[in-house]
Amino acid sequence: MRAFAVEPGARLLNVYEALFKGWNVTIPGGICYSVGIGGHIAGGGYGLLSRAHGLTVDHLYAVEVVVVDAAQHVRTVVATRDSADPNRDLWWAHAGGGGGNFGVVTKYWFRSAGATGTEPSAQLVSPPSTVLVSAVEFPWDQVTETAFTRLLNNSATGMWPTVRRPRRTPA
Ligand SMILES: Cc1cc2nc3c(=O)[nH]c(=O)nc-3n(C[C@H](O)[C@H](O)[C@H](O)COP(=O)(O)OP(=O)(O)OC[C@H]3O[C@@H](n4cnc5c(N)ncnc54)[C@H](O)[C@@H]3O)c2cc1C
């Protein structure tokens, strides 16, 4: 599949660490390291790198799912985002439809759309070399409608502390 296989019991920390140390690649998932891949990916999954790289599921190539069919037979299905795949709808359902709704996921495969070649480090986006994380707290009783509107506008127009835009590793 030219893709990184991740089993759903892994936590984000395990995935980030393995991808970064092994191949200098990543997925744009959440900042909370203890979140499980199982529910995070099926729910869409977003994080610090999402402005640059979208959701985690924008890099989801395939899922392996244990499903129960109408005859109550249990079977394992592999569904990919390939347009010719007859199971493509099942892949799509796992690209934000939420965990636990369509079966038990036993494997996720990640490969960015448009990735070429066979070099593993070219199959996913690269993490930035540095990240600036800052937190701002607002006393709720001082947040007027005007201030809240300005806050949202500033956030939407990018006047908000954010990560440096990472470069994609050339294929
Ligand atoms: C502290 C914290 C910070 C968070 N930050 C972010 C964030 O930055 N970005 C973001 O996108 N989300 C964030 N989340 C939300 C998180 O992505 C979801 O709560 C996610 O569903 C957690 O998945 P889990 O597998 O750890 O949880 P679980 O509670 O185990 O699972 C959640 C759902 O997915 C189902 N599920 C789990 N594994 C599988 C599987 N293998 N097959 C089928 N269904 C499965 C479960 O049945 C359940 O319905 C955060 C959550 C927390 C608690």
XYZ file of N, CA and C and ligand atoms in Angstrom:
566
model
N 0.809 -1.229 0.000
C 0.000 0.000 0.000
C 0.840 1.276 0.000
N 2.131 1.147 0.154
C 3.000 2.344 0.272
C 2.478 3.265 1.369
N 2.036 2.682 2.460
C 1.407 3.476 3.516
C 1.893 2.992 4.880
N 1.735 3.856 5.887
C 2.114 3.510 7.262
C 0.918 2.865 7.947
N 1.083 1.636 8.415
C 0.013 0.937 9.116
C 0.079 1.258 10.610
N -1.058 1.621 11.175
C -1.122 1.938 12.602
C -2.288 1.166 13.207
N -2.010 0.431 14.284
C -3.078 -0.311 14.934
C -3.786 0.591 15.941
N -5.109 0.451 16.095
C -5.923 1.427 16.838
C -5.644 1.511 18.331
N -4.919 0.559 18.880
C -4.591 0.652 20.302
C -3.489 1.662 20.586
N -2.807 2.095 19.528
C -1.711 3.058 19.724
C -2.262 4.394 20.194
N -1.477 5.088 21.002
C -1.832 6.458 21.393
C -1.113 7.428 20.460
N -1.603 8.662 20.434
C -0.989 9.653 19.548
C 0.515 9.755 19.784
N 0.917 9.711 21.059
C 2.344 9.818 21.372
C 3.140 8.729 20.669
N 2.625 7.492 20.728
C 3.330 6.379 20.087
C 3.476 6.629 18.593
N 2.412 7.137 18.006
C 2.399 7.328 16.552
C 3.343 8.456 16.148
N 3.221 9.607 16.830
C 4.097 10.739 16.499
C 5.566 10.341 16.638
N 5.876 9.656 17.734
C 7.271 9.304 18.025
C 7.818 8.343 16.972
N 7.015 7.322 16.662
C 7.490 6.324 15.681
C 7.644 6.950 14.301
N 6.678 7.759 13.892
C 6.753 8.372 12.559
C 7.913 9.361 12.476
N 8.072 10.176 13.534
C 9.105 11.214 13.524
C 10.505 10.606 13.577
N 10.719 9.709 14.540
C 12.057 9.135 14.692
C 12.412 8.180 13.554
N 11.403 7.508 13.021
C 11.675 6.525 11.976
C 11.834 7.129 10.597
N 10.976 8.123 10.280
C 10.936 8.598 8.884
C 10.824 10.112 8.745
N 10.839 10.851 9.858
C 10.674 12.305 9.830
C 9.366 12.715 9.138
N 8.310 11.983 9.424
C 6.984 12.329 8.904
C 6.011 12.389 10.073
N 4.796 12.865 9.787
C 3.790 12.943 10.846
C 2.391 12.974 10.244
N 1.388 12.996 11.134
C -0.002 13.248 10.738
C -0.483 14.438 11.576
N -1.411 15.247 11.034
C -1.819 16.469 11.731
C -2.855 16.220 12.828
N -2.497 15.377 13.802
C -3.440 15.002 14.854
C -3.395 15.928 16.063
N -4.127 15.544 17.083
C -4.313 16.368 18.272
C -3.074 16.471 19.146
N -3.112 17.452 20.040
C -1.961 17.738 20.899
C -1.954 16.841 22.137
N -3.094 16.268 22.468
C -3.178 15.459 23.692
C -2.622 14.062 23.422
N -1.434 13.823 23.940
C -0.675 12.642 23.535
C -1.317 11.321 23.920
N -2.197 11.341 24.952
C -2.733 10.065 25.432
C -3.996 9.627 24.696
N -4.475 10.456 23.773
C -5.674 10.083 23.006
C -5.358 8.856 22.143
N -6.325 7.952 22.052
C -6.133 6.725 21.276
C -6.412 6.964 19.801
N -5.625 6.301 18.969
C -5.819 6.412 17.526
C -7.193 5.870 17.120
N -7.659 4.830 17.823
C -8.930 4.173 17.469
C -10.064 5.142 17.242
N -10.358 5.988 18.226
C -11.457 6.939 18.093
C -11.041 8.248 17.442
N -9.787 8.635 17.620
C -9.312 9.931 17.113
C -9.398 10.002 15.586
N -8.941 8.970 14.912
C -8.924 9.003 13.450
C -10.355 8.912 12.907
N -11.124 7.965 13.412
C -12.495 7.799 12.898
C -13.320 9.074 13.097
N -12.981 9.847 14.116
C -13.710 11.091 14.368
C -13.190 12.268 13.555
N -12.216 12.061 12.735
C -11.658 13.142 11.911
C -10.243 13.469 12.348
N -10.087 13.861 13.611
C -8.758 14.104 14.167
C -8.070 15.328 13.600
N -7.899 16.349 14.427
C -7.235 17.571 13.962
C -6.299 18.072 15.057
N -5.406 18.965 14.697
C -4.469 19.486 15.688
C -3.677 20.672 15.177
N -2.503 20.897 15.781
C -1.682 22.070 15.481
C -1.345 22.205 13.999
N -1.167 21.101 13.327
C -0.738 21.164 11.927
C -1.910 21.187 10.950
N -3.122 21.292 11.469
C -4.277 21.171 10.567
C -4.453 22.361 9.632
N -4.009 23.541 10.057
C -4.108 24.666 9.114
C -3.258 24.413 7.881
N -2.133 23.766 8.103
C -1.233 23.492 6.978
C -1.602 22.219 6.239
N -2.080 21.210 6.975
C -2.197 19.882 6.360
C -3.572 19.237 6.491
N -4.554 19.970 6.971
C -5.902 19.395 7.051
C -6.084 18.473 8.246
N -7.020 17.572 8.114
C -7.320 16.617 9.182
C -6.453 15.365 9.020
N -6.412 14.575 10.078
C -5.665 13.309 9.960
C -6.250 12.460 8.830
N -7.586 12.525 8.690
C -8.215 11.654 7.684
C -7.954 12.117 6.255
N -7.413 13.328 6.107
C -6.973 13.728 4.763
C -5.750 12.918 4.346
N -5.158 12.209 5.302
C -3.973 11.390 5.025
C -4.274 9.907 5.256
N -5.558 9.605 5.422
C -5.951 8.211 5.666
C -6.149 7.512 4.323
N -5.331 6.500 4.083
C -5.450 5.790 2.802
C -6.415 4.606 2.891
N -6.406 3.902 4.026
C -7.233 2.693 4.111
C -7.536 2.332 5.567
N -8.578 1.543 5.723
C -8.904 0.992 7.042
C -9.171 -0.510 6.907
N -8.834 -1.227 7.951
C -9.233 -2.637 8.051
C -10.288 -2.683 9.148
N -11.479 -3.164 8.806
C -12.599 -3.108 9.739
C -13.253 -4.486 9.865
N -13.543 -4.876 11.083
C -14.306 -6.106 11.299
C -15.777 -5.715 11.362
N -16.550 -6.246 10.437
C -17.969 -5.878 10.341
C -18.844 -7.130 10.468
N -20.118 -6.892 10.744
C -21.101 -7.974 10.778
C -22.070 -7.721 9.633
N -22.233 -8.695 8.745
C -23.116 -8.457 7.609
C -24.562 -8.813 7.942
N -25.453 -8.660 6.954
C -26.882 -8.841 7.196
C -27.214 -10.255 7.661
N -26.377 -11.226 7.277
C -26.600 -12.618 7.679
C -25.925 -12.926 9.024
N -25.480 -11.876 9.681
C -24.825 -11.984 10.988
C -23.498 -12.724 10.922
N -22.872 -12.685 9.768
C -21.534 -13.251 9.637
C -20.506 -12.149 9.862
N -19.504 -12.497 10.634
C -18.443 -11.526 10.910
C -17.356 -11.679 9.849
N -16.935 -10.568 9.288
C -15.842 -10.643 8.316
C -14.972 -9.397 8.406
N -13.773 -9.528 7.912
C -12.826 -8.413 7.934
C -12.754 -7.799 6.541
N -12.935 -6.493 6.482
C -12.960 -5.786 5.196
C -11.837 -4.756 5.197
N -11.121 -4.676 4.092
C -10.163 -3.587 3.888
C -10.785 -2.612 2.900
N -10.898 -1.347 3.318
C -11.518 -0.322 2.475
C -10.514 0.798 2.245
N -10.354 1.196 0.996
C -9.385 2.243 0.667
C -10.092 3.438 0.029
N -9.328 4.541 -0.112
C -9.911 5.726 -0.736
C -9.836 5.673 -2.266
N -9.288 4.584 -2.810
C -9.205 4.457 -4.269
C -10.596 4.507 -4.872
N -10.762 5.302 -5.913
C -12.099 5.490 -6.490
C -12.667 4.189 -7.034
N -11.823 3.245 -7.422
C -12.310 1.988 -7.982
C -12.616 0.949 -6.896
N -12.329 1.260 -5.649
C -12.539 0.291 -4.568
C -14.037 0.163 -4.259
N -14.612 -1.036 -4.372
C -16.039 -1.205 -4.071
C -16.381 -0.930 -2.602
N -15.360 -0.968 -1.743
C -15.575 -0.680 -0.311
C -15.260 0.760 0.050
N -15.126 1.633 -0.942
C -14.690 3.012 -0.673
C -15.616 3.728 0.326
N -16.910 3.438 0.268
C -17.841 4.089 1.198
C -17.487 3.790 2.658
N -16.991 2.574 2.891
C -16.631 2.199 4.265
C -15.400 2.993 4.713
N -14.445 3.201 3.791
C -13.303 4.078 4.104
C -13.822 5.484 4.419
N -14.705 6.004 3.562
C -15.223 7.370 3.730
C -15.918 7.518 5.082
N -16.659 6.479 5.495
C -17.371 6.527 6.776
C -16.401 6.662 7.947
N -15.172 6.200 7.751
C -14.172 6.301 8.822
C -13.340 7.568 8.730
N -13.708 8.440 7.807
C -12.970 9.698 7.652
C -13.739 10.834 8.311
N -14.232 10.597 9.517
C -14.935 11.627 10.274
C -16.278 11.176 10.821
N -16.712 9.979 10.454
C -18.031 9.501 10.890
C -18.100 9.092 12.353
N -16.956 9.030 13.022
C -16.967 8.705 14.445
C -16.676 7.239 14.702
N -16.104 6.971 15.859
C -15.727 5.606 16.222
C -16.933 4.784 16.630
N -16.811 3.470 16.430
C -17.820 2.549 16.938
C -19.097 2.461 16.134
N -19.171 3.135 15.005
C -20.422 3.162 14.249
C -20.508 2.146 13.127
N -19.384 1.743 12.581
C -19.427 0.941 11.358
C -18.716 -0.401 11.506
N -18.130 -0.656 12.640
C -17.403 -1.895 12.861
C -16.228 -1.623 13.786
N -15.417 -2.651 13.974
C -14.236 -2.491 14.825
C -13.021 -2.339 13.917
N -12.385 -1.191 14.000
C -11.197 -0.947 13.169
C -10.021 -1.709 13.770
N -9.345 -2.485 12.934
C -8.174 -3.215 13.416
C -6.884 -2.673 12.810
N -7.011 -1.798 11.809
C -5.807 -1.168 11.257
C -6.191 0.081 10.460
N -5.366 1.103 10.607
C -5.443 2.285 9.747
C -4.152 2.347 8.929
N -4.280 2.763 7.676
C -3.082 2.996 6.856
C -3.050 4.463 6.443
N -1.886 5.098 6.558
C -1.752 6.519 6.236
C -0.808 6.729 5.049
N -1.294 7.500 4.114
C -0.461 7.963 2.991
C -1.142 9.221 2.456
N -0.390 10.311 2.333
C -0.994 11.559 1.877
C -1.448 11.428 0.426
N -2.557 12.118 0.134
C -3.019 12.151 -1.251
C -1.946 12.819 -2.102
N -1.661 12.272 -3.231
C -0.674 12.873 -4.132
C 0.749 12.436 -3.856
N 0.965 11.643 -2.802
C 2.327 11.156 -2.524
C 2.752 10.217 -3.647
N 4.018 10.319 -4.012
C 4.504 9.502 -5.115
C 5.736 8.711 -4.686
N 6.151 7.790 -5.535
C 7.359 7.018 -5.279
C 7.158 5.963 -4.204
N 8.263 5.358 -3.806
C 8.184 4.299 -2.802
C 8.961 4.647 -1.535
N 9.595 5.812 -1.525
C 10.362 6.226 -0.351
C 9.401 6.523 0.801
N 9.489 5.815 1.942
C 8.532 6.035 3.042
C 8.446 7.487 3.493
N 9.590 8.182 3.538
C 9.577 9.560 4.039
C 8.838 10.515 3.105
N 8.503 10.059 1.909
C 7.768 10.917 0.969
C 6.276 10.603 0.946
N 5.847 9.677 1.792
C 4.436 9.263 1.741
C 3.545 10.065 2.685
N 4.155 10.816 3.614
C 3.383 11.644 4.547
C 4.050 13.010 4.676
N 3.373 13.949 5.299
C 3.935 15.291 5.479
C 5.031 15.269 6.552
N 5.903 16.286 6.463
C 6.993 16.397 7.435
C 6.575 17.306 8.586
N 7.034 17.008 9.795
C 6.756 17.916 10.908
C 7.624 19.162 10.800
N 7.198 20.282 11.382
C 8.048 21.475 11.384
C 9.246 21.239 12.303
N 10.308 21.994 12.074
C 11.491 21.811 12.920
C 11.269 22.418 14.300
N 10.435 23.449 14.382
C 10.120 24.046 15.685
C 8.626 24.345 15.732
N 8.103 24.376 16.944
C 6.692 24.704 17.146
C 6.587 25.684 18.299
N 5.848 26.739 18.078
C 5.592 27.692 19.157
C 4.188 27.435 19.692
N 4.093 27.063 20.941
C 2.790 26.819 21.553
C 2.575 27.878 22.624
N 1.456 28.571 22.570
C 1.166 29.538 23.617
C -0.303 29.414 24.025
N -0.579 29.763 25.232
C -1.953 29.691 25.733
C -2.355 31.061 26.266
N -3.569 31.460 25.982
C -4.076 32.742 26.451
C -5.369 32.485 27.217
N -5.468 33.083 28.384
C -6.691 32.897 29.176
C -7.465 34.202 29.239
N -8.773 34.079 29.208
C -9.631 35.261 29.286
C -10.574 35.128 30.474
N -10.645 36.142 31.332
C -11.676 36.105 32.381
C -13.049 36.217 31.720
N -13.881 35.227 31.893
C -15.139 35.147 31.149
C -16.032 36.368 31.393
N -15.997 36.904 32.634
C -16.887 38.033 32.930
C -16.438 39.323 32.221
N -15.248 39.299 31.618
C -14.790 40.487 30.873
C -14.913 40.311 29.360
N -15.426 39.172 28.947
C -15.552 38.934 27.506
C -16.911 39.440 27.038
N -16.902 40.645 26.489
C -18.128 41.220 25.942
C -18.359 40.649 24.547
N -19.511 40.936 23.977
C -19.796 40.454 22.629
C -18.780 41.039 21.636
N -18.448 42.310 21.828
C -17.481 42.970 20.941
C -16.109 42.297 21.041
N -15.679 42.049 22.277
C -14.365 41.428 22.467
C -14.349 40.005 21.916
N -15.444 39.300 22.112
C -15.515 37.917 21.626
C -15.488 37.884 20.096
N -16.198 38.847 19.482
C -16.196 38.929 18.018
C -14.791 39.204 17.497
N -14.081 40.137 18.183
C -12.716 40.459 17.758
C -11.798 39.237 17.920
N -11.993 38.520 18.994
C -11.204 37.306 19.239
C -11.375 36.301 18.100
N -12.618 36.078 17.715
C -12.874 35.104 16.641
C -12.315 35.602 15.315
N -12.490 36.892 15.051
C -11.973 37.449 13.792
C -10.457 37.348 13.736
N -9.802 37.683 14.830
C -8.341 37.594 14.866
C -7.875 36.165 14.650
N -8.595 35.233 15.254
C -8.239 33.830 15.094
C -8.401 33.402 13.643
N -9.522 33.802 13.031
C -9.808 33.384 11.656
C -8.854 34.022 10.653
N -8.395 35.256 10.953
C -7.523 35.918 9.978
C -6.050 35.669 10.260
N -5.771 34.827 11.203
C -4.388 34.419 11.408
C -3.602 35.301 12.362
N -4.256 36.296 13.001
C -3.535 37.136 13.963
C -3.492 36.435 15.317
N -3.170 35.203 15.274
C -3.227 34.353 16.448
C -1.953 33.551 16.475
N -1.349 33.378 17.624
C -0.114 32.589 17.645
C -0.360 31.234 17.017
N 0.454 30.871 16.087
C 0.247 29.575 15.437
C 1.599 28.960 15.091
N 1.589 27.778 14.595
C 2.843 27.104 14.279
C 3.414 27.642 12.976
N 4.728 27.525 12.826
C 5.325 27.889 11.540
C 4.880 26.886 10.494
N 4.671 27.373 9.316
C 4.220 26.481 8.252
C 5.350 25.504 7.891
N 5.081 24.194 8.027
C 6.136 23.235 7.723
C 6.300 23.039 6.218
N 7.480 22.589 5.828
C 7.714 22.303 4.421
C 7.453 20.831 4.177
N 6.946 20.518 3.040
C 6.735 19.144 2.631
C 8.054 18.585 2.128
N 8.405 17.377 2.561
C 9.622 16.754 2.059
C 9.460 16.462 0.569
N 10.384 16.895 -0.256
C 10.250 16.622 -1.688
C 10.211 15.131 -1.950
N 9.363 14.710 -2.900
C 9.247 13.293 -3.215
C 10.487 12.832 -3.951
C -7.729 15.592 26.708
C -8.297 15.428 25.314
C -7.802 16.213 24.270
C -8.300 16.053 22.985
N -7.770 16.797 21.963
C -8.202 16.608 20.704
C -7.621 17.329 19.621
O -6.737 18.154 19.789
N -8.073 17.063 18.370
C -9.062 16.143 18.140
O -9.409 15.929 16.970
N -9.649 15.467 19.149
C -9.231 15.668 20.411
N -9.790 14.956 21.436
C -10.917 14.089 21.155
C -10.459 12.657 20.848
O -9.918 12.612 19.538
C -11.708 11.744 20.927
O -12.172 11.748 22.240
C -11.439 10.354 20.433
O -12.678 9.740 20.195
C -10.634 9.560 21.432
O -10.453 8.265 20.946
P -10.027 7.065 21.936
O -9.839 5.851 21.093
O -8.896 7.539 22.804
O -11.288 7.014 22.915
P -12.380 5.903 23.193
O -13.289 6.517 24.198
O -11.737 4.602 23.485
O -13.133 5.799 21.810
C -13.949 6.827 21.321
C -15.002 6.192 20.412
O -14.356 5.508 19.336
C -14.699 4.121 19.372
N -13.515 3.343 19.027
C -12.301 3.352 19.672
N -11.469 2.480 19.081
C -12.139 1.923 18.043
C -11.824 0.935 17.053
N -10.639 0.315 17.021
N -12.779 0.607 16.130
C -13.992 1.206 16.153
N -14.367 2.136 17.077
C -13.447 2.489 17.999
C -15.213 3.819 20.777
O -16.130 2.754 20.773
C -15.884 5.135 21.132
O -17.183 5.197 20.602
C -9.322 15.099 22.739
C -9.806 14.312 23.791
C -9.295 14.460 25.055
C -9.822 13.583 26.164
